């Protein structure tokens, strides 16, 4: 009874053809250019921010500001290095893996990336943010002979860290959803190609 | 991601041409099932071909050419579907009947083609079930489907049984056109 729908299905797209290797090579080059442009924009933006902090350090002529800006730049360099090392680099051979295993590996990779965001993306920026805010408040307090700068800076810092925490929680929630998908795959598969490697997504 | 090939070779181009001669229609059907927008489906089809062409550098002949082609194609398509439809609630094949029963009767009757309804259903399935139903529709046996999907043939046979029941219940009349 299902033969008819199968026949209808296979009658679709019967004239579809492949592409000439030269055309595929052109598409591959266009893809590489797109990725290179995206990377260039990302790193140029980081370089611009670093340049702004170098200028702050130079303009303030205060060793505390120099140290704070150096911390910000070092933190940013760690983040950029993290972005670079986590660039998506699937090997052609990986695409030839059994679908379930490939899909599971992708989910695991995405889950692990989300769980580790705080470690390689958020944490490296924290010392710089705290130091910069403290130095700005300290210099402002000295110049105005008032503690008002600290009163402004503390809620600002609290707001920044609330945002960081919210990002962390959202990432954990997304990681839990991915873990649920992985568990579902493992339950529906009587021969999982790799053991379930659940991670703690409740921190 | 390196968009180019690790090593160029006539071998890869020959394998790609060989694969296209047999599987190009199946790859086009896969793209249209995963992506409903015609332009984006065409882009996905091109992406699948590009991935397939590049993949032959890593093809060591340990599995049949057809198994490799379907694996690469379905893995590429699954990545596309995952990027585009995170928000959509996907269902298991076991729950697909409910989905079809809940379909607007006017739409179901008025649907110009059974294949369109089938595509819409496939797009709502979880990745593993989507792979199985698509390979079943391409006429593959349970053992071959199992090798591509990474499931035992017993597990695939159970799924195929459900797929057959589903198709018989909701698509038995086929396409009137």
GROMACS .gro file of C-alpha atoms in nm:
model
  380
    1UNK     CA    1   0.000   0.000   0.000
    2UNK     CA    2   0.295   0.231   0.061
    3UNK     CA    3   0.448   0.151  -0.276
    4UNK     CA    4   0.249   0.425  -0.443
    5UNK     CA    5   0.370   0.703  -0.215
    6UNK     CA    6   0.726   0.572  -0.250
    7UNK     CA    7   0.690   0.581  -0.628
    8UNK     CA    8   0.552   0.935  -0.608
    9UNK     CA    9   0.839   1.034  -0.384
   10UNK     CA   10   1.105   0.893  -0.614
   11UNK     CA   11   0.943   1.059  -0.916
   12UNK     CA   12   1.038   1.397  -0.764
   13UNK     CA   13   1.361   1.572  -0.869
   14UNK     CA   14   1.445   1.298  -1.117
   15UNK     CA   15   1.641   1.540  -1.335
   16UNK     CA   16   1.867   1.665  -1.055
   17UNK     CA   17   2.234   1.666  -1.146
   18UNK     CA   18   2.565   1.723  -0.972
   19UNK     CA   19   2.797   2.022  -1.014
   20UNK     CA   20   3.117   2.055  -1.213
   21UNK     CA   21   3.430   2.036  -0.991
   22UNK     CA   22   3.530   2.384  -1.111
   23UNK     CA   23   3.200   2.522  -0.986
   24UNK     CA   24   3.242   2.346  -0.651
   25UNK     CA   25   3.594   2.484  -0.623
   26UNK     CA   26   3.453   2.834  -0.683
   27UNK     CA   27   3.193   2.780  -0.410
   28UNK     CA   28   3.463   2.652  -0.173
   29UNK     CA   29   3.672   2.965  -0.237
   30UNK     CA   30   3.369   3.190  -0.177
   31UNK     CA   31   3.304   3.005   0.149
   32UNK     CA   32   3.667   3.051   0.260
   33UNK     CA   33   3.648   3.423   0.179
   34UNK     CA   34   3.328   3.457   0.383
   35UNK     CA   35   3.486   3.287   0.685
   36UNK     CA   36   3.806   3.492   0.648
   37UNK     CA   37   3.600   3.814   0.638
   38UNK     CA   38   3.403   3.713   0.948
   39UNK     CA   39   3.727   3.633   1.133
   40UNK     CA   40   3.886   3.958   1.017
   41UNK     CA   41   3.589   4.165   1.146
   42UNK     CA   42   3.597   3.980   1.481
   43UNK     CA   43   3.971   4.033   1.531
   44UNK     CA   44   3.966   4.391   1.400
   45UNK     CA   45   3.696   4.476   1.656
   46UNK     CA   46   3.910   4.324   1.932
   47UNK     CA   47   4.216   4.516   1.810
   48UNK     CA   48   4.014   4.840   1.810
   49UNK     CA   49   3.901   4.787   2.169
   50UNK     CA   50   4.258   4.703   2.270
   51UNK     CA   51   4.378   5.024   2.102
   52UNK     CA   52   4.120   5.225   2.300
   53UNK     CA   53   4.250   5.081   2.627
   54UNK     CA   54   4.610   5.147   2.522
   55UNK     CA   55   4.507   5.509   2.466
   56UNK     CA   56   4.339   5.523   2.812
   57UNK     CA   57   4.656   5.389   2.970
   58UNK     CA   58   4.869   5.643   2.787
   59UNK     CA   59   4.635   5.940   2.847
   60UNK     CA   60   4.582   5.875   3.220
   61UNK     CA   61   4.958   5.869   3.293
   62UNK     CA   62   4.884   5.672   3.608
   63UNK     CA   63   5.046   5.336   3.680
   64UNK     CA   64   4.719   5.204   3.825
   65UNK     CA   65   4.534   5.281   3.500
   66UNK     CA   66   4.818   5.125   3.300
   67UNK     CA   67   4.789   4.805   3.507
   68UNK     CA   68   4.408   4.796   3.480
   69UNK     CA   69   4.416   4.848   3.103
   70UNK     CA   70   4.683   4.578   3.072
   71UNK     CA   71   4.453   4.339   3.260
   72UNK     CA   72   4.163   4.424   3.027
   73UNK     CA   73   4.380   4.367   2.719
   74UNK     CA   74   4.522   4.039   2.852
   75UNK     CA   75   4.166   3.919   2.932
   76UNK     CA   76   4.054   4.011   2.583
   77UNK     CA   77   4.352   3.830   2.431
   78UNK     CA   78   4.254   3.515   2.623
   79UNK     CA   79   3.897   3.545   2.487
   80UNK     CA   80   4.021   3.597   2.129
   81UNK     CA   81   4.251   3.297   2.163
   82UNK     CA   82   3.951   3.096   2.288
   83UNK     CA   83   3.745   3.204   1.988
   84UNK     CA   84   4.028   3.109   1.755
   85UNK     CA   85   4.078   2.763   1.904
   86UNK     CA   86   3.704   2.694   1.900
   87UNK     CA   87   3.651   2.779   1.537
   88UNK     CA   88   3.432   2.520   1.370
   89UNK     CA   89   3.664   2.281   1.189
   90UNK     CA   90   3.476   1.966   1.094
   91UNK     CA   91   3.698   1.731   0.897
   92UNK     CA   92   3.551   1.599   0.574
   93UNK     CA   93   3.591   1.243   0.707
   94UNK     CA   94   3.372   1.323   1.011
   95UNK     CA   95   3.078   1.387   0.779
   96UNK     CA   96   3.103   1.024   0.671
   97UNK     CA   97   3.025   0.895   1.019
   98UNK     CA   98   2.696   0.721   1.091
   99UNK     CA   99   2.426   0.989   1.122
  100UNK     CA  100   2.334   0.919   1.481
  101UNK     CA  101   2.693   0.933   1.600
  102UNK     CA  102   2.763   1.248   1.400
  103UNK     CA  103   2.451   1.417   1.535
  104UNK     CA  104   2.537   1.312   1.891
  105UNK     CA  105   2.895   1.438   1.856
  106UNK     CA  106   2.765   1.773   1.735
  107UNK     CA  107   2.527   1.800   2.030
  108UNK     CA  108   2.804   1.708   2.275
  109UNK     CA  109   3.036   1.967   2.119
  110UNK     CA  110   2.769   2.240   2.142
  111UNK     CA  111   2.683   2.143   2.500
  112UNK     CA  112   3.046   2.149   2.610
  113UNK     CA  113   3.101   2.485   2.440
  114UNK     CA  114   2.803   2.635   2.626
  115UNK     CA  115   2.904   2.489   2.963
  116UNK     CA  116   3.258   2.622   2.927
  117UNK     CA  117   3.165   2.978   2.817
  118UNK     CA  118   3.209   3.115   3.168
  119UNK     CA  119   3.562   2.971   3.185
  120UNK     CA  120   3.705   3.100   2.856
  121UNK     CA  121   3.476   3.393   2.770
  122UNK     CA  122   3.347   3.547   3.091
  123UNK     CA  123   3.612   3.471   3.358
  124UNK     CA  124   3.913   3.616   3.169
  125UNK     CA  125   3.739   3.954   3.143
  126UNK     CA  126   3.646   3.979   3.512
  127UNK     CA  127   3.985   4.087   3.660
  128UNK     CA  128   4.014   4.363   3.397
  129UNK     CA  129   3.659   4.488   3.452
  130UNK     CA  130   3.703   4.500   3.832
  131UNK     CA  131   4.048   4.660   3.812
  132UNK     CA  132   3.942   4.919   3.555
  133UNK     CA  133   3.627   5.014   3.751
  134UNK     CA  134   3.823   5.034   4.077
  135UNK     CA  135   4.094   5.252   3.924
  136UNK     CA  136   3.843   5.486   3.758
  137UNK     CA  137   3.653   5.521   4.089
  138UNK     CA  138   3.973   5.568   4.284
  139UNK     CA  139   4.108   5.839   4.051
  140UNK     CA  140   3.769   6.014   4.044
  141UNK     CA  141   3.747   6.002   4.425
  142UNK     CA  142   4.095   6.156   4.456
  143UNK     CA  143   4.019   6.432   4.208
  144UNK     CA  144   3.681   6.523   4.359
  145UNK     CA  145   3.779   6.452   4.720
  146UNK     CA  146   3.454   6.265   4.752
  147UNK     CA  147   3.341   5.901   4.784
  148UNK     CA  148   3.055   5.960   4.545
  149UNK     CA  149   3.249   5.788   4.261
  150UNK     CA  150   3.256   5.464   4.461
  151UNK     CA  151   2.882   5.490   4.524
  152UNK     CA  152   2.826   5.515   4.148
  153UNK     CA  153   3.079   5.249   4.055
  154UNK     CA  154   2.956   4.976   4.288
  155UNK     CA  155   2.600   4.952   4.146
  156UNK     CA  156   2.748   4.972   3.795
  157UNK     CA  157   2.976   4.678   3.872
  158UNK     CA  158   2.684   4.491   4.031
  159UNK     CA  159   2.484   4.543   3.711
  160UNK     CA  160   2.772   4.417   3.493
  161UNK     CA  161   2.812   4.104   3.704
  162UNK     CA  162   2.437   4.043   3.703
  163UNK     CA  163   2.451   4.046   3.323
  164UNK     CA  164   2.748   3.804   3.329
  165UNK     CA  165   2.559   3.574   3.564
  166UNK     CA  166   2.244   3.588   3.351
  167UNK     CA  167   2.449   3.492   3.043
  168UNK     CA  168   2.598   3.202   3.238
  169UNK     CA  169   2.254   3.080   3.351
  170UNK     CA  170   2.110   3.106   2.999
  171UNK     CA  171   2.402   2.906   2.864
  172UNK     CA  172   2.349   2.638   3.129
  173UNK     CA  173   1.981   2.623   3.041
  174UNK     CA  174   2.065   2.578   2.673
  175UNK     CA  175   2.323   2.312   2.767
  176UNK     CA  176   2.058   2.125   2.969
  177UNK     CA  177   1.827   2.127   2.666
  178UNK     CA  178   2.110   1.982   2.456
  179UNK     CA  179   2.178   1.720   2.724
  180UNK     CA  180   1.809   1.623   2.712
  181UNK     CA  181   1.843   1.577   2.334
  182UNK     CA  182   2.154   1.362   2.386
  183UNK     CA  183   1.973   1.150   2.647
  184UNK     CA  184   1.679   1.113   2.411
  185UNK     CA  185   1.914   0.994   2.136
  186UNK     CA  186   2.077   0.744   2.371
  187UNK     CA  187   1.739   0.613   2.484
  188UNK     CA  188   1.617   0.571   2.129
  189UNK     CA  189   1.932   0.395   2.018
  190UNK     CA  190   1.998   0.040   2.130
  191UNK     CA  191   2.360   0.055   2.020
  192UNK     CA  192   2.500   0.393   2.105
  193UNK     CA  193   2.832   0.448   1.936
  194UNK     CA  194   2.970   0.632   2.231
  195UNK     CA  195   2.877   0.624   2.598
  196UNK     CA  196   2.666   0.900   2.742
  197UNK     CA  197   2.900   1.161   2.880
  198UNK     CA  198   2.666   1.380   3.077
  199UNK     CA  199   2.818   1.690   3.229
  200UNK     CA  200   2.701   1.892   3.522
  201UNK     CA  201   2.481   2.163   3.372
  202UNK     CA  202   2.325   2.264   3.704
  203UNK     CA  203   2.604   2.479   3.837
  204UNK     CA  204   3.637   2.548   0.860
  205UNK     CA  205   3.846   2.496   0.554
  206UNK     CA  206   3.617   2.521   0.259
  207UNK     CA  207   3.867   2.370   0.018
  208UNK     CA  208   3.987   2.018  -0.036
  209UNK     CA  209   4.286   1.879   0.154
  210UNK     CA  210   4.416   1.730  -0.167
  211UNK     CA  211   4.283   1.756  -0.514
  212UNK     CA  212   4.265   1.446  -0.720
  213UNK     CA  213   4.097   1.291  -1.014
  214UNK     CA  214   3.995   1.008  -0.781
  215UNK     CA  215   3.774   1.235  -0.574
  216UNK     CA  216   3.624   1.401  -0.880
  217UNK     CA  217   3.556   1.060  -1.032
  218UNK     CA  218   3.389   0.938  -0.711
  219UNK     CA  219   3.183   1.256  -0.695
  220UNK     CA  220   3.069   1.214  -1.056
  221UNK     CA  221   2.989   0.850  -0.989
  222UNK     CA  222   2.788   0.944  -0.682
  223UNK     CA  223   2.597   1.219  -0.863
  224UNK     CA  224   2.504   0.988  -1.150
  225UNK     CA  225   2.312   0.771  -0.905
  226UNK     CA  226   2.224   0.986  -0.604
  227UNK     CA  227   2.175   1.345  -0.726
  228UNK     CA  228   1.792   1.311  -0.731
  229UNK     CA  229   1.793   1.169  -0.376
  230UNK     CA  230   2.011   1.458  -0.258
  231UNK     CA  231   1.771   1.709  -0.414
  232UNK     CA  232   1.475   1.539  -0.246
  233UNK     CA  233   1.659   1.543   0.086
  234UNK     CA  234   1.727   1.918   0.054
  235UNK     CA  235   1.364   1.993  -0.032
  236UNK     CA  236   1.242   1.788   0.264
  237UNK     CA  237   1.463   1.964   0.515
  238UNK     CA  238   1.416   2.317   0.378
  239UNK     CA  239   1.072   2.428   0.265
  240UNK     CA  240   1.183   2.758   0.110
  241UNK     CA  241   1.273   2.675  -0.255
  242UNK     CA  242   1.572   2.913  -0.278
  243UNK     CA  243   1.716   2.795   0.052
  244UNK     CA  244   1.651   2.435  -0.047
  245UNK     CA  245   1.859   2.496  -0.359
  246UNK     CA  246   2.136   2.648  -0.143
  247UNK     CA  247   2.123   2.348   0.087
  248UNK     CA  248   2.143   2.113  -0.210
  249UNK     CA  249   2.458   2.298  -0.322
  250UNK     CA  250   2.600   2.277   0.031
  251UNK     CA  251   2.537   1.903   0.033
  252UNK     CA  252   2.716   1.865  -0.300
  253UNK     CA  253   3.007   2.075  -0.177
  254UNK     CA  254   3.034   1.868   0.144
  255UNK     CA  255   3.015   1.548  -0.057
  256UNK     CA  256   3.281   1.660  -0.304
  257UNK     CA  257   3.515   1.760  -0.020
  258UNK     CA  258   3.439   1.444   0.178
  259UNK     CA  259   3.586   1.208  -0.081
  260UNK     CA  260   3.935   1.302   0.038
  261UNK     CA  261   3.844   1.112   0.356
  262UNK     CA  262   3.665   0.824   0.186
  263UNK     CA  263   3.864   0.508   0.248
  264UNK     CA  264   3.626   0.260   0.090
  265UNK     CA  265   3.545   0.089   0.419
  266UNK     CA  266   3.177   0.138   0.345
  267UNK     CA  267   2.986   0.133   0.018
  268UNK     CA  268   2.980   0.451  -0.189
  269UNK     CA  269   2.603   0.484  -0.137
  270UNK     CA  270   2.639   0.454   0.242
  271UNK     CA  271   2.902   0.729   0.238
  272UNK     CA  272   2.695   0.957   0.015
  273UNK     CA  273   2.384   0.924   0.230
  274UNK     CA  274   2.581   0.973   0.552
  275UNK     CA  275   2.750   1.291   0.431
  276UNK     CA  276   2.427   1.424   0.283
  277UNK     CA  277   2.213   1.355   0.589
  278UNK     CA  278   2.478   1.488   0.828
  279UNK     CA  279   2.508   1.810   0.628
  280UNK     CA  280   2.130   1.846   0.606
  281UNK     CA  281   2.089   1.778   0.979
  282UNK     CA  282   2.331   2.062   1.055
  283UNK     CA  283   2.127   2.295   0.836
  284UNK     CA  284   1.800   2.185   0.999
  285UNK     CA  285   1.946   2.230   1.348
  286UNK     CA  286   2.055   2.586   1.270
  287UNK     CA  287   1.720   2.682   1.121
  288UNK     CA  288   1.468   2.509   1.341
  289UNK     CA  289   1.587   2.515   1.703
  290UNK     CA  290   1.259   2.672   1.808
  291UNK     CA  291   1.040   2.422   1.625
  292UNK     CA  292   0.909   2.135   1.832
  293UNK     CA  293   1.017   1.815   1.663
  294UNK     CA  294   0.828   1.492   1.712
  295UNK     CA  295   0.912   1.122   1.706
  296UNK     CA  296   0.771   0.902   1.432
  297UNK     CA  297   0.551   0.742   1.700
  298UNK     CA  298   0.373   1.077   1.751
  299UNK     CA  299   0.358   1.176   1.386
  300UNK     CA  300   0.009   1.025   1.344
  301UNK     CA  301  -0.129   1.270   1.598
  302UNK     CA  302   0.032   1.552   1.407
  303UNK     CA  303  -0.137   1.444   1.085
  304UNK     CA  304  -0.472   1.384   1.257
  305UNK     CA  305  -0.457   1.736   1.396
  306UNK     CA  306  -0.404   1.873   1.045
  307UNK     CA  307  -0.671   2.108   0.919
  308UNK     CA  308  -0.905   1.871   0.724
  309UNK     CA  309  -0.961   2.131   0.453
  310UNK     CA  310  -0.589   2.170   0.410
  311UNK     CA  311  -0.538   1.795   0.407
  312UNK     CA  312  -0.806   1.741   0.144
  313UNK     CA  313  -0.709   2.050  -0.048
  314UNK     CA  314  -0.338   1.976  -0.044
  315UNK     CA  315  -0.234   1.968  -0.405
  316UNK     CA  316   0.003   1.687  -0.359
  317UNK     CA  317   0.055   1.411  -0.108
  318UNK     CA  318   0.431   1.457  -0.145
  319UNK     CA  319   0.405   1.813  -0.014
  320UNK     CA  320   0.222   1.690   0.295
  321UNK     CA  321   0.481   1.420   0.338
  322UNK     CA  322   0.762   1.674   0.314
  323UNK     CA  323   0.591   1.893   0.574
  324UNK     CA  324   0.566   1.594   0.804
  325UNK     CA  325   0.931   1.496   0.752
  326UNK     CA  326   1.043   1.848   0.840
  327UNK     CA  327   0.872   1.810   1.178
  328UNK     CA  328   1.042   1.482   1.267
  329UNK     CA  329   1.339   1.438   1.498
  330UNK     CA  330   1.668   1.404   1.308
  331UNK     CA  331   1.706   1.026   1.353
  332UNK     CA  332   1.347   0.955   1.250
  333UNK     CA  333   1.378   1.199   0.961
  334UNK     CA  334   1.681   1.009   0.833
  335UNK     CA  335   1.504   0.674   0.859
  336UNK     CA  336   1.185   0.781   0.680
  337UNK     CA  337   1.381   0.956   0.403
  338UNK     CA  338   1.600   0.650   0.344
  339UNK     CA  339   1.294   0.427   0.351
  340UNK     CA  340   1.132   0.645   0.086
  341UNK     CA  341   1.449   0.614  -0.122
  342UNK     CA  342   1.385   0.240  -0.122
  343UNK     CA  343   1.665   0.126   0.111
  344UNK     CA  344   1.640  -0.190   0.318
  345UNK     CA  345   1.650  -0.188   0.699
  346UNK     CA  346   2.011  -0.314   0.710
  347UNK     CA  347   2.133  -0.038   0.476
  348UNK     CA  348   1.938   0.225   0.667
  349UNK     CA  349   2.090   0.096   0.991
  350UNK     CA  350   2.443   0.125   0.851
  351UNK     CA  351   2.384   0.485   0.743
  352UNK     CA  352   2.204   0.594   1.058
  353UNK     CA  353   2.414   0.396   1.306
  354UNK     CA  354   2.122   0.192   1.438
  355UNK     CA  355   2.072  -0.182   1.455
  356UNK     CA  356   1.859  -0.326   1.176
  357UNK     CA  357   1.613  -0.450   1.441
  358UNK     CA  358   1.563  -0.097   1.566
  359UNK     CA  359   1.526   0.031   1.210
  360UNK     CA  360   1.279  -0.247   1.127
  361UNK     CA  361   1.057  -0.136   1.417
  362UNK     CA  362   1.070   0.223   1.295
  363UNK     CA  363   1.002   0.119   0.936
  364UNK     CA  364   0.699  -0.078   1.051
  365UNK     CA  365   0.563   0.240   1.214
  366UNK     CA  366   0.643   0.443   0.904
  367UNK     CA  367   0.455   0.197   0.685
  368UNK     CA  368   0.150   0.214   0.914
  369UNK     CA  369   0.168   0.593   0.911
  370UNK     CA  370   0.194   0.613   0.534
  371UNK     CA  371  -0.086   0.361   0.488
  372UNK     CA  372  -0.315   0.551   0.726
  373UNK     CA  373  -0.251   0.903   0.602
  374UNK     CA  374  -0.110   0.880   0.251
  375UNK     CA  375  -0.269   0.566   0.108
  376UNK     CA  376  -0.459   0.761  -0.155
  377UNK     CA  377  -0.133   0.902  -0.287
  378UNK     CA  378  -0.133   1.187  -0.529
  379UNK     CA  379  -0.449   1.233  -0.725
  380UNK     CA  380  -0.275   1.441  -0.984
   0.00000   0.00000   0.00000
